[in-house]
């Protein structure tokens, strides 16, 4: 038997390093992700979303344990569930975190975010406290979801690497603050004070607009030649599709709960495959342009449109709804 003192320390460090490298990209979940559960601070550590946790600790015990120092550099994703924590200061111990999802509204202090400058994905649900200037420190952020527009949210416009953005309650009337988001591909805007899409990056590929009470038109999309997927839901003041006629790459178009004057603007969108007019949507004129979309595969349209089903391309599935 060899005593520990007889084993070269370099070999121990190498073995530990290799063991850690084999266990990369681990996910740490604190508390429950179900709102009906108790707000404890149990820690679940797993290798994948669909695998059971390899061990369960209390957060305080985990941070104090020897095993923590083995796992800390392998943890790239952290989920903060419904817990009683008021801050996220523990994040300073996780140098490799690239993804953070916060579900609880108990957290009032987000200052520790400024310490994880390699963060690429941030999702904050039920945020009730201001963010201060922490977003200014997240220069590598590529994806963000903010459930509420709180103090400090305006600093999002200073981030230049964003690819996927979801915002609820945007406090600005237009999108000029996004003009420098040259990498943006996916954008979801819900509610808020937006009136115009002016300033939306022309390289966008997917746009979803839901329940925005003041937005009146889609004119800002006239230069979005790469747009593939456009979905508008319950934006009651939009009555015209003018602005999308140049979105020649459009593949998916969904309009829910709108009263549209005409479908003329989609006449030359020959790459459309999936088109939805549902949720009480009404179309006043030029439904005939739907007959001339050569790649159309699926269509959902209101009975009120009085479509001639015999006019559609062979292989196109048409469903008529009330």
PDB file of C-alpha atoms in Angstrom:
ATOM      1  CA  UNK A   1       0.000   0.000   0.000  1.00  0.00           C
ATOM      2  CA  UNK A   2       1.333   3.424  -0.910  1.00  0.00           C
ATOM      3  CA  UNK A   3       0.894   6.247   1.555  1.00  0.00           C
ATOM      4  CA  UNK A   4      -0.495   9.543   0.323  1.00  0.00           C
ATOM      5  CA  UNK A   5       2.860  11.198   0.980  1.00  0.00           C
ATOM      6  CA  UNK A   6       4.455   8.801  -1.495  1.00  0.00           C
ATOM      7  CA  UNK A   7       2.193   9.849  -4.368  1.00  0.00           C
ATOM      8  CA  UNK A   8       3.456  12.824  -6.394  1.00  0.00           C
ATOM      9  CA  UNK A   9       1.162  15.802  -5.819  1.00  0.00           C
ATOM     10  CA  UNK A  10       1.206  16.587  -9.545  1.00  0.00           C
ATOM     11  CA  UNK A  11      -0.387  13.221 -10.268  1.00  0.00           C
ATOM     12  CA  UNK A  12      -3.193  13.880  -7.794  1.00  0.00           C
ATOM     13  CA  UNK A  13      -3.913  17.267  -9.342  1.00  0.00           C
ATOM     14  CA  UNK A  14      -3.821  15.802 -12.831  1.00  0.00           C
ATOM     15  CA  UNK A  15      -6.238  13.007 -11.945  1.00  0.00           C
ATOM     16  CA  UNK A  16      -8.630  15.440 -10.295  1.00  0.00           C
ATOM     17  CA  UNK A  17      -8.391  17.764 -13.282  1.00  0.00           C
ATOM     18  CA  UNK A  18      -9.165  14.969 -15.728  1.00  0.00           C
ATOM     19  CA  UNK A  19     -12.108  13.811 -13.603  1.00  0.00           C
ATOM     20  CA  UNK A  20     -13.537  17.323 -13.627  1.00  0.00           C
ATOM     21  CA  UNK A  21     -13.015  17.729 -17.386  1.00  0.00           C
ATOM     22  CA  UNK A  22     -15.021  14.574 -17.979  1.00  0.00           C
ATOM     23  CA  UNK A  23     -17.954  16.067 -16.115  1.00  0.00           C
ATOM     24  CA  UNK A  24     -18.433  19.355 -17.961  1.00  0.00           C
ATOM     25  CA  UNK A  25     -21.587  21.382 -18.544  1.00  0.00           C
ATOM     26  CA  UNK A  26     -23.434  20.508 -15.363  1.00  0.00           C
ATOM     27  CA  UNK A  27     -26.678  22.149 -14.274  1.00  0.00           C
ATOM     28  CA  UNK A  28     -27.327  23.438 -10.758  1.00  0.00           C
ATOM     29  CA  UNK A  29     -30.948  23.938  -9.643  1.00  0.00           C
ATOM     30  CA  UNK A  30     -31.702  25.689  -6.363  1.00  0.00           C
ATOM     31  CA  UNK A  31     -35.156  25.083  -4.898  1.00  0.00           C
ATOM     32  CA  UNK A  32     -38.212  24.003  -6.864  1.00  0.00           C
ATOM     33  CA  UNK A  33     -39.217  25.226 -10.308  1.00  0.00           C
ATOM     34  CA  UNK A  34     -42.878  24.629  -9.400  1.00  0.00           C
ATOM     35  CA  UNK A  35     -44.675  27.595  -7.864  1.00  0.00           C
ATOM     36  CA  UNK A  36     -46.801  25.454  -5.524  1.00  0.00           C
ATOM     37  CA  UNK A  37     -43.781  23.910  -3.825  1.00  0.00           C
ATOM     38  CA  UNK A  38     -42.069  25.010  -0.631  1.00  0.00           C
ATOM     39  CA  UNK A  39     -39.496  27.777  -0.929  1.00  0.00           C
ATOM     40  CA  UNK A  40     -36.518  25.865   0.404  1.00  0.00           C
ATOM     41  CA  UNK A  41     -32.930  26.102  -0.774  1.00  0.00           C
ATOM     42  CA  UNK A  42     -32.156  22.517  -1.682  1.00  0.00           C
ATOM     43  CA  UNK A  43     -29.594  22.091  -4.419  1.00  0.00           C
ATOM     44  CA  UNK A  44     -30.017  19.643  -7.299  1.00  0.00           C
ATOM     45  CA  UNK A  45     -26.986  18.913  -9.458  1.00  0.00           C
ATOM     46  CA  UNK A  46     -27.519  17.085 -12.739  1.00  0.00           C
ATOM     47  CA  UNK A  47     -25.657  16.465 -15.953  1.00  0.00           C
ATOM     48  CA  UNK A  48     -28.667  16.840 -18.263  1.00  0.00           C
ATOM     49  CA  UNK A  49     -32.251  18.060 -18.035  1.00  0.00           C
ATOM     50  CA  UNK A  50     -33.634  14.545 -18.457  1.00  0.00           C
ATOM     51  CA  UNK A  51     -31.382  12.842 -15.918  1.00  0.00           C
ATOM     52  CA  UNK A  52     -31.958  12.589 -12.161  1.00  0.00           C
ATOM     53  CA  UNK A  53     -29.774  14.716  -9.883  1.00  0.00           C
ATOM     54  CA  UNK A  54     -26.589  12.967  -8.891  1.00  0.00           C
ATOM     55  CA  UNK A  55     -26.880  14.336  -5.367  1.00  0.00           C
ATOM     56  CA  UNK A  56     -29.006  16.685  -3.263  1.00  0.00           C
ATOM     57  CA  UNK A  57     -27.664  19.207  -0.753  1.00  0.00           C
ATOM     58  CA  UNK A  58     -28.743  22.266   1.142  1.00  0.00           C
ATOM     59  CA  UNK A  59     -27.241  25.295  -0.575  1.00  0.00           C
ATOM     60  CA  UNK A  60     -25.239  26.328   2.491  1.00  0.00           C
ATOM     61  CA  UNK A  61     -23.875  22.790   2.910  1.00  0.00           C
ATOM     62  CA  UNK A  62     -23.028  22.562  -0.762  1.00  0.00           C
ATOM     63  CA  UNK A  63     -21.047  25.806  -0.760  1.00  0.00           C
ATOM     64  CA  UNK A  64     -19.102  24.588   2.284  1.00  0.00           C
ATOM     65  CA  UNK A  65     -18.423  21.073   1.029  1.00  0.00           C
ATOM     66  CA  UNK A  66     -15.221  19.757  -0.468  1.00  0.00           C
ATOM     67  CA  UNK A  67     -17.218  18.358  -3.374  1.00  0.00           C
ATOM     68  CA  UNK A  68     -18.303  21.898  -4.237  1.00  0.00           C
ATOM     69  CA  UNK A  69     -14.750  22.798  -5.192  1.00  0.00           C
ATOM     70  CA  UNK A  70     -14.672  19.826  -7.522  1.00  0.00           C
ATOM     71  CA  UNK A  71     -17.933  20.726  -9.235  1.00  0.00           C
ATOM     72  CA  UNK A  72     -17.747  24.513  -9.279  1.00  0.00           C
ATOM     73  CA  UNK A  73     -15.800  24.838 -12.529  1.00  0.00           C
ATOM     74  CA  UNK A  74     -18.063  22.333 -14.316  1.00  0.00           C
ATOM     75  CA  UNK A  75     -21.324  24.143 -13.562  1.00  0.00           C
ATOM     76  CA  UNK A  76     -22.298  26.160 -16.640  1.00  0.00           C
ATOM     77  CA  UNK A  77     -26.040  26.489 -15.990  1.00  0.00           C
ATOM     78  CA  UNK A  78     -27.829  27.705 -12.850  1.00  0.00           C
ATOM     79  CA  UNK A  79     -31.583  27.738 -12.193  1.00  0.00           C
ATOM     80  CA  UNK A  80     -32.862  29.650  -9.160  1.00  0.00           C
ATOM     81  CA  UNK A  81     -36.321  28.295  -8.373  1.00  0.00           C
ATOM     82  CA  UNK A  82     -38.884  29.430  -5.827  1.00  0.00           C
ATOM     83  CA  UNK A  83     -36.563  30.022  -2.903  1.00  0.00           C
ATOM     84  CA  UNK A  84     -36.358  32.433   0.004  1.00  0.00           C
ATOM     85  CA  UNK A  85     -33.066  33.947  -1.146  1.00  0.00           C
ATOM     86  CA  UNK A  86     -32.995  37.753  -1.399  1.00  0.00           C
ATOM     87  CA  UNK A  87     -29.810  37.921  -3.476  1.00  0.00           C
ATOM     88  CA  UNK A  88     -27.708  35.824  -5.833  1.00  0.00           C
ATOM     89  CA  UNK A  89     -24.326  36.493  -4.247  1.00  0.00           C
ATOM     90  CA  UNK A  90     -23.481  32.780  -4.320  1.00  0.00           C
ATOM     91  CA  UNK A  91     -22.855  33.161  -8.067  1.00  0.00           C
ATOM     92  CA  UNK A  92     -19.414  34.585  -7.365  1.00  0.00           C
ATOM     93  CA  UNK A  93     -18.299  31.005  -6.621  1.00  0.00           C
ATOM     94  CA  UNK A  94     -19.247  29.737 -10.093  1.00  0.00           C
ATOM     95  CA  UNK A  95     -16.711  31.062 -12.617  1.00  0.00           C
ATOM     96  CA  UNK A  96     -18.011  29.045 -15.569  1.00  0.00           C
ATOM     97  CA  UNK A  97     -21.723  29.935 -15.518  1.00  0.00           C
ATOM     98  CA  UNK A  98     -23.041  30.814 -18.977  1.00  0.00           C
ATOM     99  CA  UNK A  99     -26.787  30.375 -18.413  1.00  0.00           C
ATOM    100  CA  UNK A 100     -28.912  31.730 -15.550  1.00  0.00           C
ATOM    101  CA  UNK A 101     -32.677  31.414 -15.034  1.00  0.00           C
ATOM    102  CA  UNK A 102     -34.304  33.154 -12.056  1.00  0.00           C
ATOM    103  CA  UNK A 103     -37.931  32.269 -11.301  1.00  0.00           C
ATOM    104  CA  UNK A 104     -38.582  33.790  -7.883  1.00  0.00           C
ATOM    105  CA  UNK A 105     -39.624  37.367  -7.128  1.00  0.00           C
ATOM    106  CA  UNK A 106     -37.988  37.169  -3.684  1.00  0.00           C
ATOM    107  CA  UNK A 107     -34.640  38.292  -5.055  1.00  0.00           C
ATOM    108  CA  UNK A 108     -34.204  42.042  -4.622  1.00  0.00           C
ATOM    109  CA  UNK A 109     -30.465  42.374  -5.176  1.00  0.00           C
ATOM    110  CA  UNK A 110     -29.082  41.515  -8.614  1.00  0.00           C
ATOM    111  CA  UNK A 111     -25.669  43.131  -8.148  1.00  0.00           C
ATOM    112  CA  UNK A 112     -23.858  39.771  -8.279  1.00  0.00           C
ATOM    113  CA  UNK A 113     -24.770  39.528 -11.961  1.00  0.00           C
ATOM    114  CA  UNK A 114     -21.965  41.966 -12.675  1.00  0.00           C
ATOM    115  CA  UNK A 115     -19.490  39.288 -11.542  1.00  0.00           C
ATOM    116  CA  UNK A 116     -20.399  36.676 -14.161  1.00  0.00           C
ATOM    117  CA  UNK A 117     -19.226  38.543 -17.228  1.00  0.00           C
ATOM    118  CA  UNK A 118     -19.103  35.373 -19.358  1.00  0.00           C
ATOM    119  CA  UNK A 119     -22.870  34.937 -19.067  1.00  0.00           C
ATOM    120  CA  UNK A 120     -24.482  34.224 -22.447  1.00  0.00           C
ATOM    121  CA  UNK A 121     -28.078  33.468 -21.463  1.00  0.00           C
ATOM    122  CA  UNK A 122     -30.184  35.302 -18.859  1.00  0.00           C
ATOM    123  CA  UNK A 123     -33.843  34.689 -18.057  1.00  0.00           C
ATOM    124  CA  UNK A 124     -35.576  36.552 -15.227  1.00  0.00           C
ATOM    125  CA  UNK A 125     -39.195  35.684 -14.421  1.00  0.00           C
ATOM    126  CA  UNK A 126     -41.343  37.657 -11.999  1.00  0.00           C
ATOM    127  CA  UNK A 127     -38.671  40.284 -11.413  1.00  0.00           C
ATOM    128  CA  UNK A 128     -39.941  42.937  -9.001  1.00  0.00           C
ATOM    129  CA  UNK A 129     -36.745  44.825  -8.185  1.00  0.00           C
ATOM    130  CA  UNK A 130     -34.625  47.146 -10.285  1.00  0.00           C
ATOM    131  CA  UNK A 131     -31.563  45.826 -12.088  1.00  0.00           C
ATOM    132  CA  UNK A 132     -29.391  48.891 -11.589  1.00  0.00           C
ATOM    133  CA  UNK A 133     -26.484  48.911 -14.024  1.00  0.00           C
ATOM    134  CA  UNK A 134     -25.759  45.156 -13.970  1.00  0.00           C
ATOM    135  CA  UNK A 135     -26.695  44.649 -17.621  1.00  0.00           C
ATOM    136  CA  UNK A 136     -23.848  46.953 -18.625  1.00  0.00           C
ATOM    137  CA  UNK A 137     -21.410  44.331 -17.328  1.00  0.00           C
ATOM    138  CA  UNK A 138     -22.877  41.475 -19.392  1.00  0.00           C
ATOM    139  CA  UNK A 139     -21.185  42.308 -22.686  1.00  0.00           C
ATOM    140  CA  UNK A 140     -21.140  38.668 -23.839  1.00  0.00           C
ATOM    141  CA  UNK A 141     -24.870  38.141 -23.387  1.00  0.00           C
ATOM    142  CA  UNK A 142     -26.520  36.511 -26.422  1.00  0.00           C
ATOM    143  CA  UNK A 143     -29.974  35.664 -25.086  1.00  0.00           C
ATOM    144  CA  UNK A 144     -32.208  37.496 -22.597  1.00  0.00           C
ATOM    145  CA  UNK A 145     -35.766  37.278 -21.273  1.00  0.00           C
ATOM    146  CA  UNK A 146     -37.173  39.964 -18.962  1.00  0.00           C
ATOM    147  CA  UNK A 147     -40.622  39.354 -17.535  1.00  0.00           C
ATOM    148  CA  UNK A 148     -41.047  43.008 -16.501  1.00  0.00           C
ATOM    149  CA  UNK A 149     -39.532  46.276 -17.668  1.00  0.00           C
ATOM    150  CA  UNK A 150     -37.887  47.500 -14.467  1.00  0.00           C
ATOM    151  CA  UNK A 151     -35.349  50.200 -13.630  1.00  0.00           C
ATOM    152  CA  UNK A 152     -32.113  49.363 -15.410  1.00  0.00           C
ATOM    153  CA  UNK A 153     -33.786  47.396 -18.206  1.00  0.00           C
ATOM    154  CA  UNK A 154     -32.993  50.222 -20.640  1.00  0.00           C
ATOM    155  CA  UNK A 155     -29.311  49.233 -20.434  1.00  0.00           C
ATOM    156  CA  UNK A 156     -30.163  46.267 -22.628  1.00  0.00           C
ATOM    157  CA  UNK A 157     -29.659  48.544 -25.630  1.00  0.00           C
ATOM    158  CA  UNK A 158     -25.930  48.760 -24.798  1.00  0.00           C
ATOM    159  CA  UNK A 159     -25.456  45.024 -25.385  1.00  0.00           C
ATOM    160  CA  UNK A 160     -24.216  44.321 -28.899  1.00  0.00           C
ATOM    161  CA  UNK A 161     -24.060  40.508 -29.108  1.00  0.00           C
ATOM    162  CA  UNK A 162     -27.737  39.728 -28.518  1.00  0.00           C
ATOM    163  CA  UNK A 163     -29.236  37.058 -30.782  1.00  0.00           C
ATOM    164  CA  UNK A 164     -32.452  36.121 -28.978  1.00  0.00           C
ATOM    165  CA  UNK A 165     -34.474  38.731 -27.035  1.00  0.00           C
ATOM    166  CA  UNK A 166     -37.829  38.434 -25.235  1.00  0.00           C
ATOM    167  CA  UNK A 167     -39.209  41.528 -23.492  1.00  0.00           C
ATOM    168  CA  UNK A 168     -42.456  42.179 -21.679  1.00  0.00           C
ATOM    169  CA  UNK A 169     -43.692  45.722 -21.131  1.00  0.00           C
ATOM    170  CA  UNK A 170     -41.073  47.663 -23.119  1.00  0.00           C
ATOM    171  CA  UNK A 171     -41.281  51.312 -22.034  1.00  0.00           C
ATOM    172  CA  UNK A 172     -40.216  52.781 -25.392  1.00  0.00           C
ATOM    173  CA  UNK A 173     -42.492  53.732 -28.314  1.00  0.00           C
ATOM    174  CA  UNK A 174     -40.134  52.474 -31.036  1.00  0.00           C
ATOM    175  CA  UNK A 175     -37.210  50.097 -31.490  1.00  0.00           C
ATOM    176  CA  UNK A 176     -34.477  52.575 -32.392  1.00  0.00           C
ATOM    177  CA  UNK A 177     -32.487  51.409 -29.379  1.00  0.00           C
ATOM    178  CA  UNK A 178     -32.097  48.031 -31.117  1.00  0.00           C
ATOM    179  CA  UNK A 179     -30.550  49.406 -34.298  1.00  0.00           C
ATOM    180  CA  UNK A 180     -27.058  48.221 -33.312  1.00  0.00           C
ATOM    181  CA  UNK A 181     -28.156  44.658 -32.547  1.00  0.00           C
ATOM    182  CA  UNK A 182     -26.573  43.339 -35.721  1.00  0.00           C
ATOM    183  CA  UNK A 183     -26.597  39.720 -34.533  1.00  0.00           C
ATOM    184  CA  UNK A 184     -30.282  39.679 -33.529  1.00  0.00           C
ATOM    185  CA  UNK A 185     -32.220  36.745 -35.004  1.00  0.00           C
ATOM    186  CA  UNK A 186     -35.239  36.244 -32.723  1.00  0.00           C
ATOM    187  CA  UNK A 187     -37.387  38.894 -31.029  1.00  0.00           C
ATOM    188  CA  UNK A 188     -40.533  38.583 -28.911  1.00  0.00           C
ATOM    189  CA  UNK A 189     -42.273  41.710 -27.627  1.00  0.00           C
ATOM    190  CA  UNK A 190     -45.266  41.473 -25.288  1.00  0.00           C
ATOM    191  CA  UNK A 191     -47.320  44.434 -24.119  1.00  0.00           C
ATOM    192  CA  UNK A 192     -45.677  47.746 -23.346  1.00  0.00           C
ATOM    193  CA  UNK A 193     -45.820  51.150 -25.008  1.00  0.00           C
ATOM    194  CA  UNK A 194     -44.514  50.276 -28.463  1.00  0.00           C
ATOM    195  CA  UNK A 195     -46.230  52.234 -31.245  1.00  0.00           C
ATOM    196  CA  UNK A 196     -43.865  51.585 -34.150  1.00  0.00           C
ATOM    197  CA  UNK A 197     -41.340  48.954 -35.252  1.00  0.00           C
ATOM    198  CA  UNK A 198     -39.002  51.663 -36.529  1.00  0.00           C
ATOM    199  CA  UNK A 199     -35.423  50.661 -35.758  1.00  0.00           C
ATOM    200  CA  UNK A 200     -35.892  46.902 -35.801  1.00  0.00           C
ATOM    201  CA  UNK A 201     -32.672  45.245 -37.084  1.00  0.00           C
ATOM    202  CA  UNK A 202     -33.035  44.240 -40.727  1.00  0.00           C
ATOM    203  CA  UNK A 203     -31.287  40.881 -40.177  1.00  0.00           C
ATOM    204  CA  UNK A 204     -34.039  39.531 -37.907  1.00  0.00           C
ATOM    205  CA  UNK A 205     -35.378  36.055 -38.751  1.00  0.00           C
ATOM    206  CA  UNK A 206     -38.211  35.557 -36.259  1.00  0.00           C
ATOM    207  CA  UNK A 207     -40.581  38.173 -34.807  1.00  0.00           C
ATOM    208  CA  UNK A 208     -43.437  37.646 -32.370  1.00  0.00           C
ATOM    209  CA  UNK A 209     -45.709  40.496 -31.246  1.00  0.00           C
ATOM    210  CA  UNK A 210     -48.333  39.790 -28.573  1.00  0.00           C
ATOM    211  CA  UNK A 211     -50.869  41.997 -26.840  1.00  0.00           C
ATOM    212  CA  UNK A 212     -49.231  45.321 -27.685  1.00  0.00           C
ATOM    213  CA  UNK A 213     -52.140  47.767 -27.340  1.00  0.00           C
ATOM    214  CA  UNK A 214     -50.695  50.814 -29.132  1.00  0.00           C
ATOM    215  CA  UNK A 215     -48.851  49.376 -32.127  1.00  0.00           C
ATOM    216  CA  UNK A 216     -50.625  50.381 -35.338  1.00  0.00           C
ATOM    217  CA  UNK A 217     -48.610  49.041 -38.255  1.00  0.00           C
ATOM    218  CA  UNK A 218     -45.916  46.695 -39.521  1.00  0.00           C
ATOM    219  CA  UNK A 219     -44.242  49.352 -41.674  1.00  0.00           C
ATOM    220  CA  UNK A 220     -40.924  48.952 -39.858  1.00  0.00           C
ATOM    221  CA  UNK A 221     -40.472  45.524 -41.465  1.00  0.00           C
ATOM    222  CA  UNK A 222     -40.019  46.849 -45.001  1.00  0.00           C
ATOM    223  CA  UNK A 223     -36.252  46.176 -44.921  1.00  0.00           C
ATOM    224  CA  UNK A 224     -36.401  42.805 -43.154  1.00  0.00           C
ATOM    225  CA  UNK A 225     -35.533  40.668 -46.161  1.00  0.00           C
ATOM    226  CA  UNK A 226     -34.357  37.756 -43.976  1.00  0.00           C
ATOM    227  CA  UNK A 227     -37.529  37.456 -41.887  1.00  0.00           C
ATOM    228  CA  UNK A 228     -38.703  33.825 -41.894  1.00  0.00           C
ATOM    229  CA  UNK A 229     -41.350  33.722 -39.167  1.00  0.00           C
ATOM    230  CA  UNK A 230     -43.838  36.495 -38.279  1.00  0.00           C
ATOM    231  CA  UNK A 231     -46.511  36.013 -35.613  1.00  0.00           C
ATOM    232  CA  UNK A 232     -48.870  38.743 -34.409  1.00  0.00           C
ATOM    233  CA  UNK A 233     -51.360  37.994 -31.639  1.00  0.00           C
ATOM    234  CA  UNK A 234     -54.004  40.343 -30.208  1.00  0.00           C
ATOM    235  CA  UNK A 235     -52.461  43.626 -31.379  1.00  0.00           C
ATOM    236  CA  UNK A 236     -55.884  45.106 -32.018  1.00  0.00           C
ATOM    237  CA  UNK A 237     -54.836  48.342 -33.746  1.00  0.00           C
ATOM    238  CA  UNK A 238     -53.005  46.577 -36.569  1.00  0.00           C
ATOM    239  CA  UNK A 239     -55.435  46.484 -39.477  1.00  0.00           C
ATOM    240  CA  UNK A 240     -52.998  46.422 -42.401  1.00  0.00           C
ATOM    241  CA  UNK A 241     -50.229  44.088 -43.519  1.00  0.00           C
ATOM    242  CA  UNK A 242     -48.446  46.905 -45.335  1.00  0.00           C
ATOM    243  CA  UNK A 243     -44.751  46.666 -44.585  1.00  0.00           C
ATOM    244  CA  UNK A 244     -44.318  42.920 -45.027  1.00  0.00           C
ATOM    245  CA  UNK A 245     -44.445  42.931 -48.826  1.00  0.00           C
ATOM    246  CA  UNK A 246     -40.624  42.993 -48.952  1.00  0.00           C
ATOM    247  CA  UNK A 247     -40.201  40.107 -46.503  1.00  0.00           C
ATOM    248  CA  UNK A 248     -39.547  37.788 -49.419  1.00  0.00           C
ATOM    249  CA  UNK A 249     -38.021  34.998 -47.301  1.00  0.00           C
ATOM    250  CA  UNK A 250     -41.120  34.696 -45.097  1.00  0.00           C
ATOM    251  CA  UNK A 251     -42.043  31.067 -44.481  1.00  0.00           C
ATOM    252  CA  UNK A 252     -44.505  31.318 -41.575  1.00  0.00           C
ATOM    253  CA  UNK A 253     -47.210  33.959 -41.126  1.00  0.00           C
ATOM    254  CA  UNK A 254     -49.626  33.883 -38.190  1.00  0.00           C
ATOM    255  CA  UNK A 255     -52.236  36.550 -37.420  1.00  0.00           C
ATOM    256  CA  UNK A 256     -54.418  36.009 -34.347  1.00  0.00           C
ATOM    257  CA  UNK A 257     -57.328  38.205 -33.290  1.00  0.00           C
ATOM    258  CA  UNK A 258     -56.909  40.932 -35.950  1.00  0.00           C
ATOM    259  CA  UNK A 259     -59.241  42.704 -38.368  1.00  0.00           C
ATOM    260  CA  UNK A 260     -57.301  42.996 -41.621  1.00  0.00           C
ATOM    261  CA  UNK A 261     -58.226  45.256 -44.516  1.00  0.00           C
ATOM    262  CA  UNK A 262     -56.536  43.211 -47.243  1.00  0.00           C
ATOM    263  CA  UNK A 263     -54.120  40.371 -47.983  1.00  0.00           C
ATOM    264  CA  UNK A 264     -52.636  42.192 -50.971  1.00  0.00           C
ATOM    265  CA  UNK A 265     -49.253  42.766 -49.233  1.00  0.00           C
ATOM    266  CA  UNK A 266     -48.539  39.014 -49.185  1.00  0.00           C
ATOM    267  CA  UNK A 267     -49.110  38.559 -52.923  1.00  0.00           C
ATOM    268  CA  UNK A 268     -45.412  38.220 -53.754  1.00  0.00           C
ATOM    269  CA  UNK A 269     -44.341  36.268 -50.682  1.00  0.00           C
ATOM    270  CA  UNK A 270     -43.879  33.095 -52.697  1.00  0.00           C
ATOM    271  CA  UNK A 271     -41.978  31.192 -50.002  1.00  0.00           C
ATOM    272  CA  UNK A 272     -44.884  31.091 -47.567  1.00  0.00           C
ATOM    273  CA  UNK A 273     -45.623  27.529 -46.445  1.00  0.00           C
ATOM    274  CA  UNK A 274     -47.619  27.975 -43.227  1.00  0.00           C
ATOM    275  CA  UNK A 275     -50.297  30.672 -42.923  1.00  0.00           C
ATOM    276  CA  UNK A 276     -52.682  31.137 -39.995  1.00  0.00           C
ATOM    277  CA  UNK A 277     -55.570  33.586 -39.647  1.00  0.00           C
ATOM    278  CA  UNK A 278     -57.373  32.525 -36.479  1.00  0.00           C
ATOM    279  CA  UNK A 279     -58.596  33.639 -33.076  1.00  0.00           C
ATOM    280  CA  UNK A 280     -61.374  35.746 -34.523  1.00  0.00           C
ATOM    281  CA  UNK A 281     -59.284  37.282 -37.314  1.00  0.00           C
ATOM    282  CA  UNK A 282     -61.366  38.872 -40.073  1.00  0.00           C
ATOM    283  CA  UNK A 283     -60.199  39.595 -43.622  1.00  0.00           C
ATOM    284  CA  UNK A 284     -62.025  42.210 -45.697  1.00  0.00           C
ATOM    285  CA  UNK A 285     -60.393  41.975 -49.131  1.00  0.00           C
ATOM    286  CA  UNK A 286     -58.117  40.095 -51.523  1.00  0.00           C
ATOM    287  CA  UNK A 287     -58.241  36.628 -50.010  1.00  0.00           C
ATOM    288  CA  UNK A 288     -57.644  35.413 -53.562  1.00  0.00           C
ATOM    289  CA  UNK A 289     -53.900  36.037 -53.218  1.00  0.00           C
ATOM    290  CA  UNK A 290     -53.780  32.900 -51.071  1.00  0.00           C
ATOM    291  CA  UNK A 291     -54.513  30.801 -54.160  1.00  0.00           C
ATOM    292  CA  UNK A 292     -51.251  31.876 -55.793  1.00  0.00           C
ATOM    293  CA  UNK A 293     -48.753  30.922 -53.109  1.00  0.00           C
ATOM    294  CA  UNK A 294     -46.971  27.990 -54.808  1.00  0.00           C
ATOM    295  CA  UNK A 295     -45.316  26.513 -51.700  1.00  0.00           C
ATOM    296  CA  UNK A 296     -48.316  26.799 -49.370  1.00  0.00           C
ATOM    297  CA  UNK A 297     -48.631  23.593 -47.344  1.00  0.00           C
ATOM    298  CA  UNK A 298     -50.945  24.487 -44.449  1.00  0.00           C
ATOM    299  CA  UNK A 299     -53.554  27.221 -44.119  1.00  0.00           C
ATOM    300  CA  UNK A 300     -55.940  28.055 -41.300  1.00  0.00           C
ATOM    301  CA  UNK A 301     -58.461  30.700 -42.296  1.00  0.00           C
ATOM    302  CA  UNK A 302     -61.801  32.064 -41.030  1.00  0.00           C
ATOM    303  CA  UNK A 303     -65.062  30.858 -42.498  1.00  0.00           C
ATOM    304  CA  UNK A 304     -65.904  34.507 -43.099  1.00  0.00           C
ATOM    305  CA  UNK A 305     -63.243  34.646 -45.846  1.00  0.00           C
ATOM    306  CA  UNK A 306     -65.412  32.417 -48.125  1.00  0.00           C
ATOM    307  CA  UNK A 307     -62.462  30.622 -49.681  1.00  0.00           C
ATOM    308  CA  UNK A 308     -62.764  28.506 -52.810  1.00  0.00           C
ATOM    309  CA  UNK A 309     -60.921  25.385 -51.668  1.00  0.00           C
ATOM    310  CA  UNK A 310     -60.572  24.100 -55.223  1.00  0.00           C
ATOM    311  CA  UNK A 311     -58.190  26.949 -56.023  1.00  0.00           C
ATOM    312  CA  UNK A 312     -55.393  25.863 -53.703  1.00  0.00           C
ATOM    313  CA  UNK A 313     -52.295  23.967 -54.865  1.00  0.00           C
ATOM    314  CA  UNK A 314     -52.394  20.194 -54.712  1.00  0.00           C
ATOM    315  CA  UNK A 315     -51.137  18.941 -51.375  1.00  0.00           C
ATOM    316  CA  UNK A 316     -52.111  22.073 -49.483  1.00  0.00           C
ATOM    317  CA  UNK A 317     -54.020  21.407 -46.239  1.00  0.00           C
ATOM    318  CA  UNK A 318     -56.740  23.985 -45.577  1.00  0.00           C
ATOM    319  CA  UNK A 319     -58.668  24.223 -42.312  1.00  0.00           C
ATOM    320  CA  UNK A 320     -61.596  26.612 -42.001  1.00  0.00           C
ATOM    321  CA  UNK A 321     -62.423  27.932 -38.520  1.00  0.00           C
ATOM    322  CA  UNK A 322     -65.208  30.102 -37.158  1.00  0.00           C
TER     323      UNK A 322
END
